[in-house]
mmCIF file of C-alpha atoms in Angstrom:
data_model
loop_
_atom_site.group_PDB
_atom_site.id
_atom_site.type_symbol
_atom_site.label_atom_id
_atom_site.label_comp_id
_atom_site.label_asym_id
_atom_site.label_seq_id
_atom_site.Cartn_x
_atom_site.Cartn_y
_atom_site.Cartn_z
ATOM 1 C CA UNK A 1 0.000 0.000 0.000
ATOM 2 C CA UNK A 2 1.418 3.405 -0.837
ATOM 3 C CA UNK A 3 1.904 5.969 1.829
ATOM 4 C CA UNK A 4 -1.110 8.546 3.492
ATOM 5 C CA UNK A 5 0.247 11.489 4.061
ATOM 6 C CA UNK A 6 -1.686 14.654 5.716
ATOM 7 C CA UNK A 7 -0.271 17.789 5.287
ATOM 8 C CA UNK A 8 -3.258 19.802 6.549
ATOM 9 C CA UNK A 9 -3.586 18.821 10.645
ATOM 10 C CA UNK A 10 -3.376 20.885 13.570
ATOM 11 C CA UNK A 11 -2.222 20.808 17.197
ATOM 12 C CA UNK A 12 -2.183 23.457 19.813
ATOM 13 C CA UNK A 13 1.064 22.280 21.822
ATOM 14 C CA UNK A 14 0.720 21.595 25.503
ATOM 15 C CA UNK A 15 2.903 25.361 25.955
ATOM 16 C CA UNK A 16 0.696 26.856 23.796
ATOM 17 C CA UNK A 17 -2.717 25.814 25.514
ATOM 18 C CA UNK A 18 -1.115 26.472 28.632
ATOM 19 C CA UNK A 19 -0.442 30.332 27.724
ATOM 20 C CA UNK A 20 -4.314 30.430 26.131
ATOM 21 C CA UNK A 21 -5.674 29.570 29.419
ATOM 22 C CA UNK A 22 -3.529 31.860 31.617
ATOM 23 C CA UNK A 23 -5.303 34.613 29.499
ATOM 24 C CA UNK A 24 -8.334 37.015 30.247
ATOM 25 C CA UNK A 25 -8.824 38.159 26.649
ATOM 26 C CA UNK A 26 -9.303 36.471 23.095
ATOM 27 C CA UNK A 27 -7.802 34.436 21.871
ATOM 28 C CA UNK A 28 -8.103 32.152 25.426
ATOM 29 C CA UNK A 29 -8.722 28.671 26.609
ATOM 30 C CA UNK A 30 -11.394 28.956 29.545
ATOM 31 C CA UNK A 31 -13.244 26.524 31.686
ATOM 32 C CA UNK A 32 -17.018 26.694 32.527
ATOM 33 C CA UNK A 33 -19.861 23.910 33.861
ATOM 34 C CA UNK A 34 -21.924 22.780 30.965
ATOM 35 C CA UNK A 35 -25.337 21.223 30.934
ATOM 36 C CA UNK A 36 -24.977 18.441 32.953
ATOM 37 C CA UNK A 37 -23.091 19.617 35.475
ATOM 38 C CA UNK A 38 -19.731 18.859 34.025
ATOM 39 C CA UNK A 39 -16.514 21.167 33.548
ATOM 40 C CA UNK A 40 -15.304 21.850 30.140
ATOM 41 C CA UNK A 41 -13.078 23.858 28.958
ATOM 42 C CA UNK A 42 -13.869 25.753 25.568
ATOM 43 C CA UNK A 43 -11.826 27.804 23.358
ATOM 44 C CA UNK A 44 -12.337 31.402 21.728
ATOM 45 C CA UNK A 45 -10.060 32.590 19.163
ATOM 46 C CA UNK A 46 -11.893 35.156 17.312
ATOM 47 C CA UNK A 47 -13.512 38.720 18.559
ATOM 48 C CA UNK A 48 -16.708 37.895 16.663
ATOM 49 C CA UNK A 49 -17.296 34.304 17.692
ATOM 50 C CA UNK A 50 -20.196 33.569 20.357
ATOM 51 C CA UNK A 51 -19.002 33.990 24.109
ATOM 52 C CA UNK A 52 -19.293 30.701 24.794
ATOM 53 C CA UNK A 53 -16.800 29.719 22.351
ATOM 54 C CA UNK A 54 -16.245 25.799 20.786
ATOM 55 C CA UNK A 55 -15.318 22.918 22.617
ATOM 56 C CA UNK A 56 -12.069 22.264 23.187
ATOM 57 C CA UNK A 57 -9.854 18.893 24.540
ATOM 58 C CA UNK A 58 -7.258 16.799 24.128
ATOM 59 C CA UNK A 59 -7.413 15.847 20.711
ATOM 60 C CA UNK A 60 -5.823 19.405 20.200
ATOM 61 C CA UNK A 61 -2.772 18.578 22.421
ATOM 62 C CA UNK A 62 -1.818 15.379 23.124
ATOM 63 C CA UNK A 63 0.297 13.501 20.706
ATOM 64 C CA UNK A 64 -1.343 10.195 21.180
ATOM 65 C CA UNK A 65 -4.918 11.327 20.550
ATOM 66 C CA UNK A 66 -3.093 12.755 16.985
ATOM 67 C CA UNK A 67 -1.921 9.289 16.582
ATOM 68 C CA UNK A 68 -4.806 7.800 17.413
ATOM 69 C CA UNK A 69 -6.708 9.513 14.473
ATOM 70 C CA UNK A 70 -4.185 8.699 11.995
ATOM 71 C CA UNK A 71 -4.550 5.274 12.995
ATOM 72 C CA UNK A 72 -8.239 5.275 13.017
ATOM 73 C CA UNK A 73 -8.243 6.941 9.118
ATOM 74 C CA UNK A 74 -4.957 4.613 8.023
ATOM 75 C CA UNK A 75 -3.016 8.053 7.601
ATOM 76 C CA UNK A 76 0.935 6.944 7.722
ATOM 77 C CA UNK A 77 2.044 10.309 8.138
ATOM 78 C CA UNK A 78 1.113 13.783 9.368
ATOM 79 C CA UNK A 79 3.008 16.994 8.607
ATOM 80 C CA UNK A 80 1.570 19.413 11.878
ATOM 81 C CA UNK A 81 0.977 22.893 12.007
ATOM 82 C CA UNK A 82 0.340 24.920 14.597
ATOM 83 C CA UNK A 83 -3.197 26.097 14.817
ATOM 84 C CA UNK A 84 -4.582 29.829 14.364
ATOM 85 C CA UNK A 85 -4.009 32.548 15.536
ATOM 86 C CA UNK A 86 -0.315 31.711 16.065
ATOM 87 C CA UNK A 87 1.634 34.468 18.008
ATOM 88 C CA UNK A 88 -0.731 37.441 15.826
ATOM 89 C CA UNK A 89 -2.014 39.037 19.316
ATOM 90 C CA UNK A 90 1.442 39.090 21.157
ATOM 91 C CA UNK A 91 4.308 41.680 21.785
ATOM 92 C CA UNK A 92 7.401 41.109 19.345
ATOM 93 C CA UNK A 93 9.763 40.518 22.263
ATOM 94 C CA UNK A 94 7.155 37.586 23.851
ATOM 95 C CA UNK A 95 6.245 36.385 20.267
ATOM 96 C CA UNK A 96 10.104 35.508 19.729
ATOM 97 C CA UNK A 97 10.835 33.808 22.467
ATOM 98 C CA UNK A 98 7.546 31.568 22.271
ATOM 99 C CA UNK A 99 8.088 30.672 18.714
ATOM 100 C CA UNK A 100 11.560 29.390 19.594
ATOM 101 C CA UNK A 101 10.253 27.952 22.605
ATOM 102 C CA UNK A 102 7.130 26.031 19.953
ATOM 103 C CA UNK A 103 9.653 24.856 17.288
ATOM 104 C CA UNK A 104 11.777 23.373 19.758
ATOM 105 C CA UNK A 105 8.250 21.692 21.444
ATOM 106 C CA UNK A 106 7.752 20.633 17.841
ATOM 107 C CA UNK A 107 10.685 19.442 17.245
ATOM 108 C CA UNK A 108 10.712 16.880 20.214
ATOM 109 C CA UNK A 109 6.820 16.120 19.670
ATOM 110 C CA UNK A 110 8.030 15.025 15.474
ATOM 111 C CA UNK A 111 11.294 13.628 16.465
ATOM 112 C CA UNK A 112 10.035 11.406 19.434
ATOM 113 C CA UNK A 113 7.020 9.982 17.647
ATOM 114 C CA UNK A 114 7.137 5.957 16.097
ATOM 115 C CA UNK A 115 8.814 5.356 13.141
ATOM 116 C CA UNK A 116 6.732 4.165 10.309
ATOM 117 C CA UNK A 117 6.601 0.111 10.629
ATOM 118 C CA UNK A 118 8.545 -1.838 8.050
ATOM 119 C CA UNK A 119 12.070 -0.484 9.202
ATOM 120 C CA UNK A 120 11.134 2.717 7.212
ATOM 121 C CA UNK A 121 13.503 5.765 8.506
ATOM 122 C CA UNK A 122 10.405 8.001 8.557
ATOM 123 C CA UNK A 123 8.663 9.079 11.471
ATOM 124 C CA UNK A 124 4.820 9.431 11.669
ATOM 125 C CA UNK A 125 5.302 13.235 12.684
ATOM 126 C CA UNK A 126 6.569 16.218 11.210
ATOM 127 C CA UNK A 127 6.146 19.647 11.644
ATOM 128 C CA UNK A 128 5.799 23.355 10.230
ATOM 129 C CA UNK A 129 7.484 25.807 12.441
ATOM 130 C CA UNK A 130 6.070 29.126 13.752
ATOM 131 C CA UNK A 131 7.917 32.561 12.686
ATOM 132 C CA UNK A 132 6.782 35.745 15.618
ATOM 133 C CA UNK A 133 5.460 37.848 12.348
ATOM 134 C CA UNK A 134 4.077 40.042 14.549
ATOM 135 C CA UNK A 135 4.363 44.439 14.117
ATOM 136 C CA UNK A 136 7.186 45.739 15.628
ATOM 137 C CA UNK A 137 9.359 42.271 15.500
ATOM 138 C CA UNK A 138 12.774 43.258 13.750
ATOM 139 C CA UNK A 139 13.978 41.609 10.679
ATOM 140 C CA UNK A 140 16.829 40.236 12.500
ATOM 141 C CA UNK A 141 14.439 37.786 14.791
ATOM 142 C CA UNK A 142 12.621 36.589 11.709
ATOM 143 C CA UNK A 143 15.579 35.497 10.376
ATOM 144 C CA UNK A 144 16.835 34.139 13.275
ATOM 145 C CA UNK A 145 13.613 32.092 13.493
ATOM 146 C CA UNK A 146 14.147 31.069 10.027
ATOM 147 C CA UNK A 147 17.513 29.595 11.116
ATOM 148 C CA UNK A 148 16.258 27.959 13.890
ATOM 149 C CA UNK A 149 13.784 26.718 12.050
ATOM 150 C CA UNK A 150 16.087 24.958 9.092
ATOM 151 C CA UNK A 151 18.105 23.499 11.363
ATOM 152 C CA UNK A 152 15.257 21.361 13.646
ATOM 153 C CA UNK A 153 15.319 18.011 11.390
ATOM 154 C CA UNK A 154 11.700 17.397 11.799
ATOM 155 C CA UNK A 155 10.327 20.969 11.053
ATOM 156 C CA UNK A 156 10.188 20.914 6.583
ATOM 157 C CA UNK A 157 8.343 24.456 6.696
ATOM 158 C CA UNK A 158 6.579 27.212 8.141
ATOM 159 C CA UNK A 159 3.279 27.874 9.027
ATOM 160 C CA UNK A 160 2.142 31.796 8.226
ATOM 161 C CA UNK A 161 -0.815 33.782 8.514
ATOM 162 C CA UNK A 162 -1.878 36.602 5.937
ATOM 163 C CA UNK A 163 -0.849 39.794 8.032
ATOM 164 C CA UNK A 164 3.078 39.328 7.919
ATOM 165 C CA UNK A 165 3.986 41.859 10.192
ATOM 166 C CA UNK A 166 0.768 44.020 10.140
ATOM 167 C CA UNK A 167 0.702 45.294 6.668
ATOM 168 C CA UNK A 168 0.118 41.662 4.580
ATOM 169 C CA UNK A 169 2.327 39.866 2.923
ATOM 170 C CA UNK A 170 3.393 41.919 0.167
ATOM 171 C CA UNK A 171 4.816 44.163 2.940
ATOM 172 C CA UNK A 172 8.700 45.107 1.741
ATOM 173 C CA UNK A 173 10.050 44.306 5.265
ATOM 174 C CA UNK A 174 9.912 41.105 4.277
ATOM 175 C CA UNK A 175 12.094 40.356 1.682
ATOM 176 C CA UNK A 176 14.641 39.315 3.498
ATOM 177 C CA UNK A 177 12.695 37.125 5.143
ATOM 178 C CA UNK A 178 11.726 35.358 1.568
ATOM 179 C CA UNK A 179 14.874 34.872 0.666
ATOM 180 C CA UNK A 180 16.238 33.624 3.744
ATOM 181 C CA UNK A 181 13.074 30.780 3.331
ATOM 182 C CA UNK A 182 13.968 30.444 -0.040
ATOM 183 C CA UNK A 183 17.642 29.370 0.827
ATOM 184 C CA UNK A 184 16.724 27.270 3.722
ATOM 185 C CA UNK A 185 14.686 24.898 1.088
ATOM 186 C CA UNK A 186 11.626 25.645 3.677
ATOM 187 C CA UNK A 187 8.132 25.346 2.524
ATOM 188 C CA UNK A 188 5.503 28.031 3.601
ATOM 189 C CA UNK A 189 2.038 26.880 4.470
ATOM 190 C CA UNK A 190 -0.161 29.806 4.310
ATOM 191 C CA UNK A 191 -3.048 29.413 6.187
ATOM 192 C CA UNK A 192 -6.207 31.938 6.819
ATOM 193 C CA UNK A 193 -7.500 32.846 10.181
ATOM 194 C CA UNK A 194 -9.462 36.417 9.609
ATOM 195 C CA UNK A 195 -11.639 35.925 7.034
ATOM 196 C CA UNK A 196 -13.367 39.212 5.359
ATOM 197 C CA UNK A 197 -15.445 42.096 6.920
ATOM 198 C CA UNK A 198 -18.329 40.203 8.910
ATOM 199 C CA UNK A 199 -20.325 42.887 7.932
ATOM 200 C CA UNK A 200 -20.832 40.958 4.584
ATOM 201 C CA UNK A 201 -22.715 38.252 6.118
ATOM 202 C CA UNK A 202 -25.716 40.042 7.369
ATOM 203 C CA UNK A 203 -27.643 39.917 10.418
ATOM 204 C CA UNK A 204 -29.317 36.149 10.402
ATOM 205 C CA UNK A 205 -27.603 33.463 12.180
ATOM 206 C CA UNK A 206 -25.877 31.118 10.373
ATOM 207 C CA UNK A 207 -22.988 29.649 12.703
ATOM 208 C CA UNK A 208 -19.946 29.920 11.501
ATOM 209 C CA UNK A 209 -20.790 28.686 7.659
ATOM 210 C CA UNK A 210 -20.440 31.783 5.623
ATOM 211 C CA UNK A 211 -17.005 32.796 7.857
ATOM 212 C CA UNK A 212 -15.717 29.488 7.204
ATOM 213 C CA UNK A 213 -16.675 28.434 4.019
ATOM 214 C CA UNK A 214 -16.280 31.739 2.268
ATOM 215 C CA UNK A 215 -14.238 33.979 4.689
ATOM 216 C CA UNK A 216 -11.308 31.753 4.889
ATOM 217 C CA UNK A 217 -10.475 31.014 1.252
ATOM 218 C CA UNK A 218 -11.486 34.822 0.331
ATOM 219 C CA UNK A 219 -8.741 36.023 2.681
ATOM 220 C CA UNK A 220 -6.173 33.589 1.342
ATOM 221 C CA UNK A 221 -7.350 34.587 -2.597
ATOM 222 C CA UNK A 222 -6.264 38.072 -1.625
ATOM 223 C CA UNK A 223 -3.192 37.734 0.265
ATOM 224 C CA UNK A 224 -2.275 35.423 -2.180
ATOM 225 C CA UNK A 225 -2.981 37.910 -4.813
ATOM 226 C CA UNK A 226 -1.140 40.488 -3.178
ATOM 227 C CA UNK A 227 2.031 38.370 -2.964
ATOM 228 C CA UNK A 228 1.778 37.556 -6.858
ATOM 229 C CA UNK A 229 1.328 41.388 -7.616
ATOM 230 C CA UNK A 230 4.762 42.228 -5.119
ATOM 231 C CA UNK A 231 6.368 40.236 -7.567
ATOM 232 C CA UNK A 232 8.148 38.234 -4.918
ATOM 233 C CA UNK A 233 7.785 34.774 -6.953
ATOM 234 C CA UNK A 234 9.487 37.068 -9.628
ATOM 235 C CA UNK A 235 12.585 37.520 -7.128
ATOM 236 C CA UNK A 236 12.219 34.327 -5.441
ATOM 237 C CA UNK A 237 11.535 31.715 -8.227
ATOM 238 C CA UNK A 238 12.240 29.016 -5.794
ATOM 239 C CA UNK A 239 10.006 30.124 -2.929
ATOM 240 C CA UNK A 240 7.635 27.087 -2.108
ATOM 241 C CA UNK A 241 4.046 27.894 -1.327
ATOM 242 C CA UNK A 242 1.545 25.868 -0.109
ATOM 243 C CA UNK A 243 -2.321 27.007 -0.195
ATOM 244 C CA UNK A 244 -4.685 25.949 2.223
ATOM 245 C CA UNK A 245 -8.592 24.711 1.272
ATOM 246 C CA UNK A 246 -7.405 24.316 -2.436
ATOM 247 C CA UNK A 247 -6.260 28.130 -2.922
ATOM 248 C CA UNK A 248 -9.801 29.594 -1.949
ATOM 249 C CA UNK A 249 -11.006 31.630 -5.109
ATOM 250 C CA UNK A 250 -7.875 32.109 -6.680
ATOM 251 C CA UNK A 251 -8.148 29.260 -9.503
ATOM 252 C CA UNK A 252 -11.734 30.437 -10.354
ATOM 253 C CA UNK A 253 -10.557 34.033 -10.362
ATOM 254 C CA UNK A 254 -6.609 33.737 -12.367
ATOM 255 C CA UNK A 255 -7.959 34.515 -15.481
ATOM 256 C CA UNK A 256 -10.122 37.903 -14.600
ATOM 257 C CA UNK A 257 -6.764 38.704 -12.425
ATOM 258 C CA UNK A 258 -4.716 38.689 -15.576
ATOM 259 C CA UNK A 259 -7.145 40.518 -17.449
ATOM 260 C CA UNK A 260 -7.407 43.155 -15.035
ATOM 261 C CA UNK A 261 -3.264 43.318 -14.471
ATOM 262 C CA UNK A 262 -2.764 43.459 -18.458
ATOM 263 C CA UNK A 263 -5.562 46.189 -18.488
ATOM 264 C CA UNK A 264 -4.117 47.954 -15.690
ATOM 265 C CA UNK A 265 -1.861 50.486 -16.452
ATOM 266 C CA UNK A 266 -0.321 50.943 -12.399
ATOM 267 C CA UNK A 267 0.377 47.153 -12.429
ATOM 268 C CA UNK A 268 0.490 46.182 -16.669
ATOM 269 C CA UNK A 269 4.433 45.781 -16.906
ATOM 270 C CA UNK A 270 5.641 44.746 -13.131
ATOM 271 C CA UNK A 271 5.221 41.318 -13.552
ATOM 272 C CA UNK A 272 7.519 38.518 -15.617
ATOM 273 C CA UNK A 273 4.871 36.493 -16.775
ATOM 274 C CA UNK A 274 1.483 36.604 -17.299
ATOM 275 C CA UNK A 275 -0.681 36.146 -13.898
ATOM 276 C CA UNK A 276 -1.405 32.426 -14.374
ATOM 277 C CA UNK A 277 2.148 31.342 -14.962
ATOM 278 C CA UNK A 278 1.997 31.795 -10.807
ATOM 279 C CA UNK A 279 -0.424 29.002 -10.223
ATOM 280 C CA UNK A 280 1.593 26.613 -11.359
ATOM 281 C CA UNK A 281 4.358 27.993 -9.010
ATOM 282 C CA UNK A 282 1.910 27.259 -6.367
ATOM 283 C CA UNK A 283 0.791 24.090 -4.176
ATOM 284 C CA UNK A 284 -2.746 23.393 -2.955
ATOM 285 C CA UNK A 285 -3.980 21.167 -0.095
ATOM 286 C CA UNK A 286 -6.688 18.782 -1.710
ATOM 287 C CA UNK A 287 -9.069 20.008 1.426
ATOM 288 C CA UNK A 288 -11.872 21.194 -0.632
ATOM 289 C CA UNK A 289 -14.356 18.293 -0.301
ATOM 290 C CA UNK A 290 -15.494 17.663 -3.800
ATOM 291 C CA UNK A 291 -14.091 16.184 -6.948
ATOM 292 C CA UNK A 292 -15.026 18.901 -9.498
ATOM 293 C CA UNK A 293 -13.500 21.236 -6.949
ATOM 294 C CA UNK A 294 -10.413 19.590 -7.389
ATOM 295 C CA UNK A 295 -10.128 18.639 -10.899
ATOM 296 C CA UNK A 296 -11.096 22.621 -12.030
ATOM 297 C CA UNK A 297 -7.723 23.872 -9.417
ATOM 298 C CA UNK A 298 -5.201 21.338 -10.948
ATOM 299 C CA UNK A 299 -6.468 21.605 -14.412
ATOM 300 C CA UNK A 300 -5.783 25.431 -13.941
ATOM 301 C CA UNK A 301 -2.895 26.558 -15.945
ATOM 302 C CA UNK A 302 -1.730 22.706 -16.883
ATOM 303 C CA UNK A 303 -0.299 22.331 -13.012
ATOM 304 C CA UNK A 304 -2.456 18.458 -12.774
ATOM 305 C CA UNK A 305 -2.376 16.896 -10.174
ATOM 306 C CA UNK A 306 1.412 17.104 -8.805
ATOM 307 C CA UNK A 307 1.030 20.319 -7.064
ATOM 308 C CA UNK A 308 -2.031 18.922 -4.685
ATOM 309 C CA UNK A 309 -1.442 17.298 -1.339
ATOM 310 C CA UNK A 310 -4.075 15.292 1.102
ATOM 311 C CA UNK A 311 -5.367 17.310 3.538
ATOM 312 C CA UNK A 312 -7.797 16.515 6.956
ATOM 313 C CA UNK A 313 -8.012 19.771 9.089
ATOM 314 C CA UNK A 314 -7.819 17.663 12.064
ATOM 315 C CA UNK A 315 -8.703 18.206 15.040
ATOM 316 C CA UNK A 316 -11.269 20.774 13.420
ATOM 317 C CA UNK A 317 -14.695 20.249 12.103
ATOM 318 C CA UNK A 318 -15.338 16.953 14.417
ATOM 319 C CA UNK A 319 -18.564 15.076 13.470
ATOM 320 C CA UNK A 320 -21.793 16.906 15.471
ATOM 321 C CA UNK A 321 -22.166 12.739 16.076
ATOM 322 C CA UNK A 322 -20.803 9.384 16.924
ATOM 323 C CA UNK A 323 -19.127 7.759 13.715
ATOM 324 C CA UNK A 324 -16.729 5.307 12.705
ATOM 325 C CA UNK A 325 -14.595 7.829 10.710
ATOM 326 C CA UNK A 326 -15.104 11.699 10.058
ATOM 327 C CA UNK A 327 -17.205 12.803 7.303
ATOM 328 C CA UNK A 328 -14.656 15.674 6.086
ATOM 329 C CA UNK A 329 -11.647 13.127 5.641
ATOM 330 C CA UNK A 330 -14.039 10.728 3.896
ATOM 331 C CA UNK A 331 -15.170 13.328 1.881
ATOM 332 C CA UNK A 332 -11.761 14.617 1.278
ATOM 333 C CA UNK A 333 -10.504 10.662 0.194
ATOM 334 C CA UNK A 334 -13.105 10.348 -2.477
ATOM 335 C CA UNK A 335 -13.042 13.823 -3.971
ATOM 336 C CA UNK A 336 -9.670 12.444 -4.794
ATOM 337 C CA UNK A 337 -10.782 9.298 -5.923
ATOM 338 C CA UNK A 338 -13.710 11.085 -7.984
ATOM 339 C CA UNK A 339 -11.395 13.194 -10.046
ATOM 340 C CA UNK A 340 -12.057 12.575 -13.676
ATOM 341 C CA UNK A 341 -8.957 12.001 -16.130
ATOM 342 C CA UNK A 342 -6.645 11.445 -12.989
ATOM 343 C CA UNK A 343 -5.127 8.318 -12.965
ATOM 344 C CA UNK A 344 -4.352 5.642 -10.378
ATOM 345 C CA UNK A 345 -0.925 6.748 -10.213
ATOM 346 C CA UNK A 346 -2.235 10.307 -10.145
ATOM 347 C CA UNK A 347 -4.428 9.341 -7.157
ATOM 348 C CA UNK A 348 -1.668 8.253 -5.074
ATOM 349 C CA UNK A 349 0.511 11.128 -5.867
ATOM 350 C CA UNK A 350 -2.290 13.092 -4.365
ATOM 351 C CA UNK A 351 -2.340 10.748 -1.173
ATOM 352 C CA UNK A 352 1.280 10.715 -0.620
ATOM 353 C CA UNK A 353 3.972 10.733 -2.831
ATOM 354 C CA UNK A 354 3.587 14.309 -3.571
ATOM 355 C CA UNK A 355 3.863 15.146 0.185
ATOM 356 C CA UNK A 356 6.895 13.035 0.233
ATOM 357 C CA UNK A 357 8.820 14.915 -2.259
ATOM 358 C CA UNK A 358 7.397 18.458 -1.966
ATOM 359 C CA UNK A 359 9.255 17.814 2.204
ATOM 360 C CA UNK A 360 12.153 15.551 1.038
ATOM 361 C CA UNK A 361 10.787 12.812 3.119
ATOM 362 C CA UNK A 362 11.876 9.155 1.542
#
C-alpha cells in the first residue's frame, strides 16, 4: 500500500494551551460547567465568535490522541501545524521567544514519535514551524527564526498567517525574510485565520458557515494575490508555497486577475509572466471536499495533479455525532478518488507521494 500522508492537521502544543488559558482576553482557553453539570473547557479565538466559544480537549494537544486519528483513518504520516491565531495578538519581544520555545516543542513532539513500521527511517510526525510575524518584530528575529527553524530536522516548513507583520504579505520588510526561506529549502504553508469584513454576512444566524466556508479562502485569494502582484515569486523563483482549502477563489478568479493586471496600467508591466504562470508555481492542499473542486484547481494553468497534497483539518470540524470515521476526511478521500482524467498513479501522488517529495521525506 502506498503511503497517506496529511499535510493539513493541527495541534495546539501543551505550551501553547497552557499560555491560552492563563489569558483574560481572546484568543483564550477557559473553563465553565456545561449542561450536565460537568466542567469543560472551551476555546475562543476570534472577537466575533459567540461567548461561549467551541469545545475544546485533548485531541488538540496530546500527541497520542493525533496518533490515534491517523490510525483510526490509516493516515501513515502527518506533517503538523500549529493552529490559528499563532503568536498574531502578542508583543514582538514575547512572540520571539515563544516561537523558539514552539519549534523546539515541535521538534521533540516530530522527532520522538514511532517510526513508520517496516524499518522505514520516517517518522509518523513532522512539523511546520512558527515565525513571531508580529508588528514591531525586527527583521533580524525573523531570520533568526528562520535559522532555527532549518536546522530542527523534523520541522520541513513554516506555518504563516496573511498579516506578515501588520501590513500583509506583500509588505517590503519582508524580503529578506523570503529569501532567507527560499535558501533554507523551507516550505511556507499559508493558512487563513481572519476571514473578510463580517459585515458581509448580514444579520441572520448562520454559525460559523459563511465565515468558514467563504471567509477563509477569500482572505487567502487576496493575500495570495497580493504576494503575486509584489512580484516576490518574480525575485524568489524558488520560494515554495503551499495554499490551504485548495487556494480559496484564486483558480476560479486567475484569469479575470490577468485581465485586469494586463488592463491595468499601475500594475500592466511589473510582472515577468502573465498572472497564471503563478499558479503553477503554487501548491494546494486537496481540502476542498469535492471532486469537481479539485479537478477545475489542478487543471488550472496545466499544473495536474502534482502540485495537490491530502489534507484533513484535524482536530477541526469533528462530526456533530458518533461515527466510525469523520465525514470531512471521507469526503476529502473520495473527492480524490472522484477526479475525472486522474489516474491511479495520479491518485496516489495526491495521497502521498507528492507530500513526500514536496518535504524531502523518503
Amino acid at each position: 500500500r502506498k503511503l497517506l500522508v496529511d499535510i493539513h492537521t493541527h495541534v495546539y502544543l501543551p505550551r501553547y494551551a497552557d499560555f491560552l488559558r492563563s489569558r483574560s482576553n481572546v484568543p483564550r482557553i477557559f473553563s465553565r460547567t456545561n449542561n450536565l453539570g460537568e466542567q469543560e473547557e472551551r476555546l475562543l479565538i476570534l472577537e466575533n465568535e459567540p461567548t461561549a466559544g467551541r469545545p475544546i480537549g485533548a485531541q488538540y494537544w496530546d500527541r497520542d490522541e493525533k496518533l490515534k486519528f491517523m490510525d483510526k483513518h490509516g493516515i501513515d504520516v502527518s506533517v503538523v501545524s500549529s493552529a490559528n491565531p499563532w503568536l498574531d495578538f502578542l508583543p514582538a519581544s514575547t512572540a520571539h521567544e515563544l516561537a523558539g520555545n514552539l519549534n523546539q516543542d515541535l521538534e521533540s513532539y516530530c522527532a520522538t514519535s514511532p517510526s513508520l513500521q517496516g524499518g522505514s527511517a520516517l517518522r509518523r510526525l513532522y512539523g511546520f514551524g512558527l515565525l513571531p510575524l508580529v508588528p514591531e518584530v525586527t527583521v533580524a528575529s525573523l531570520l533568526d527564526t528562520v535559522k532555527q527553524i532549518s536546522g530542527l530536522p523534523h520541522l520541513k516548513g513554516i506555518i504563516m498567517g496573511t498579516r506578515g507583520v501588520g501590513k500583509g504579505l506583500d509588505d517590503e520588510t519582508l524580503e529578506p525574510v523570503w529569501e532567507a526561506i527560499e535558501k533554507a529549502g523551507l516550505v511556507i504553508f499559508l493558512h487563513p485565520h481572519y476571514g473578510v469584513d463580517g459585515k458581509a454576512w448580514g444579520e441572520k444566524e448562520n454559525g460559523h458557515v459563511l465565515s468558514l466556508a467563504l471567509g477563509f479562502p477569500f482572505e487567502t485569494t487576496v493575500a495570495t494575490t497580493r504576494l503575486i502582484l509584489s512580484g516576490v515569486f518574480d525575485r524568489y523563483p524558488n520560494l515554495r508555497l503551499l495554499l490551504a482549502h485548495s487556494g480559496g477563489a484564486l483558480p476560479q478568479l486567475s484569469s479575470r486577475l490577468a485581465s485586469c493586471i494586463d488592463h491595468d496600467p499601475v500594475v500592466a508591466s511589473r510582472l515577468s509572466h502573465d498572472a497564471r504562470y503563478y499558479l503553477g508555481k503554487l501548491y494546494f492542499d486537496a481540502v476542498a471536499y469535492g471532486s469537481e473542486e479539485l479537478g477545475f484547481v489542478s487543471d488550472k494553468r496545466k499544473i495536474g495533479s502534482a502540485r495537490m497534497l491530502f489534507g484533513t483539518d484535524h482536530p477541526f470540524f469533528p462530526p456533530l455525532s458518533e461515527t466510525e470515521k469523520w465525514k470531512s476526511v471521507v469526503e476529502n478521500l473520495e473527492a480524490i478518488d472522484g477526479v475525472e482524467g486522474w489516474t491511479d498513479t495520479e491518485r496516489e501522488a495526491v495521497r502521498g507521494a507528492n507530500a513526500l517529495k514536496l518535504f524531502g521525506l523518503s
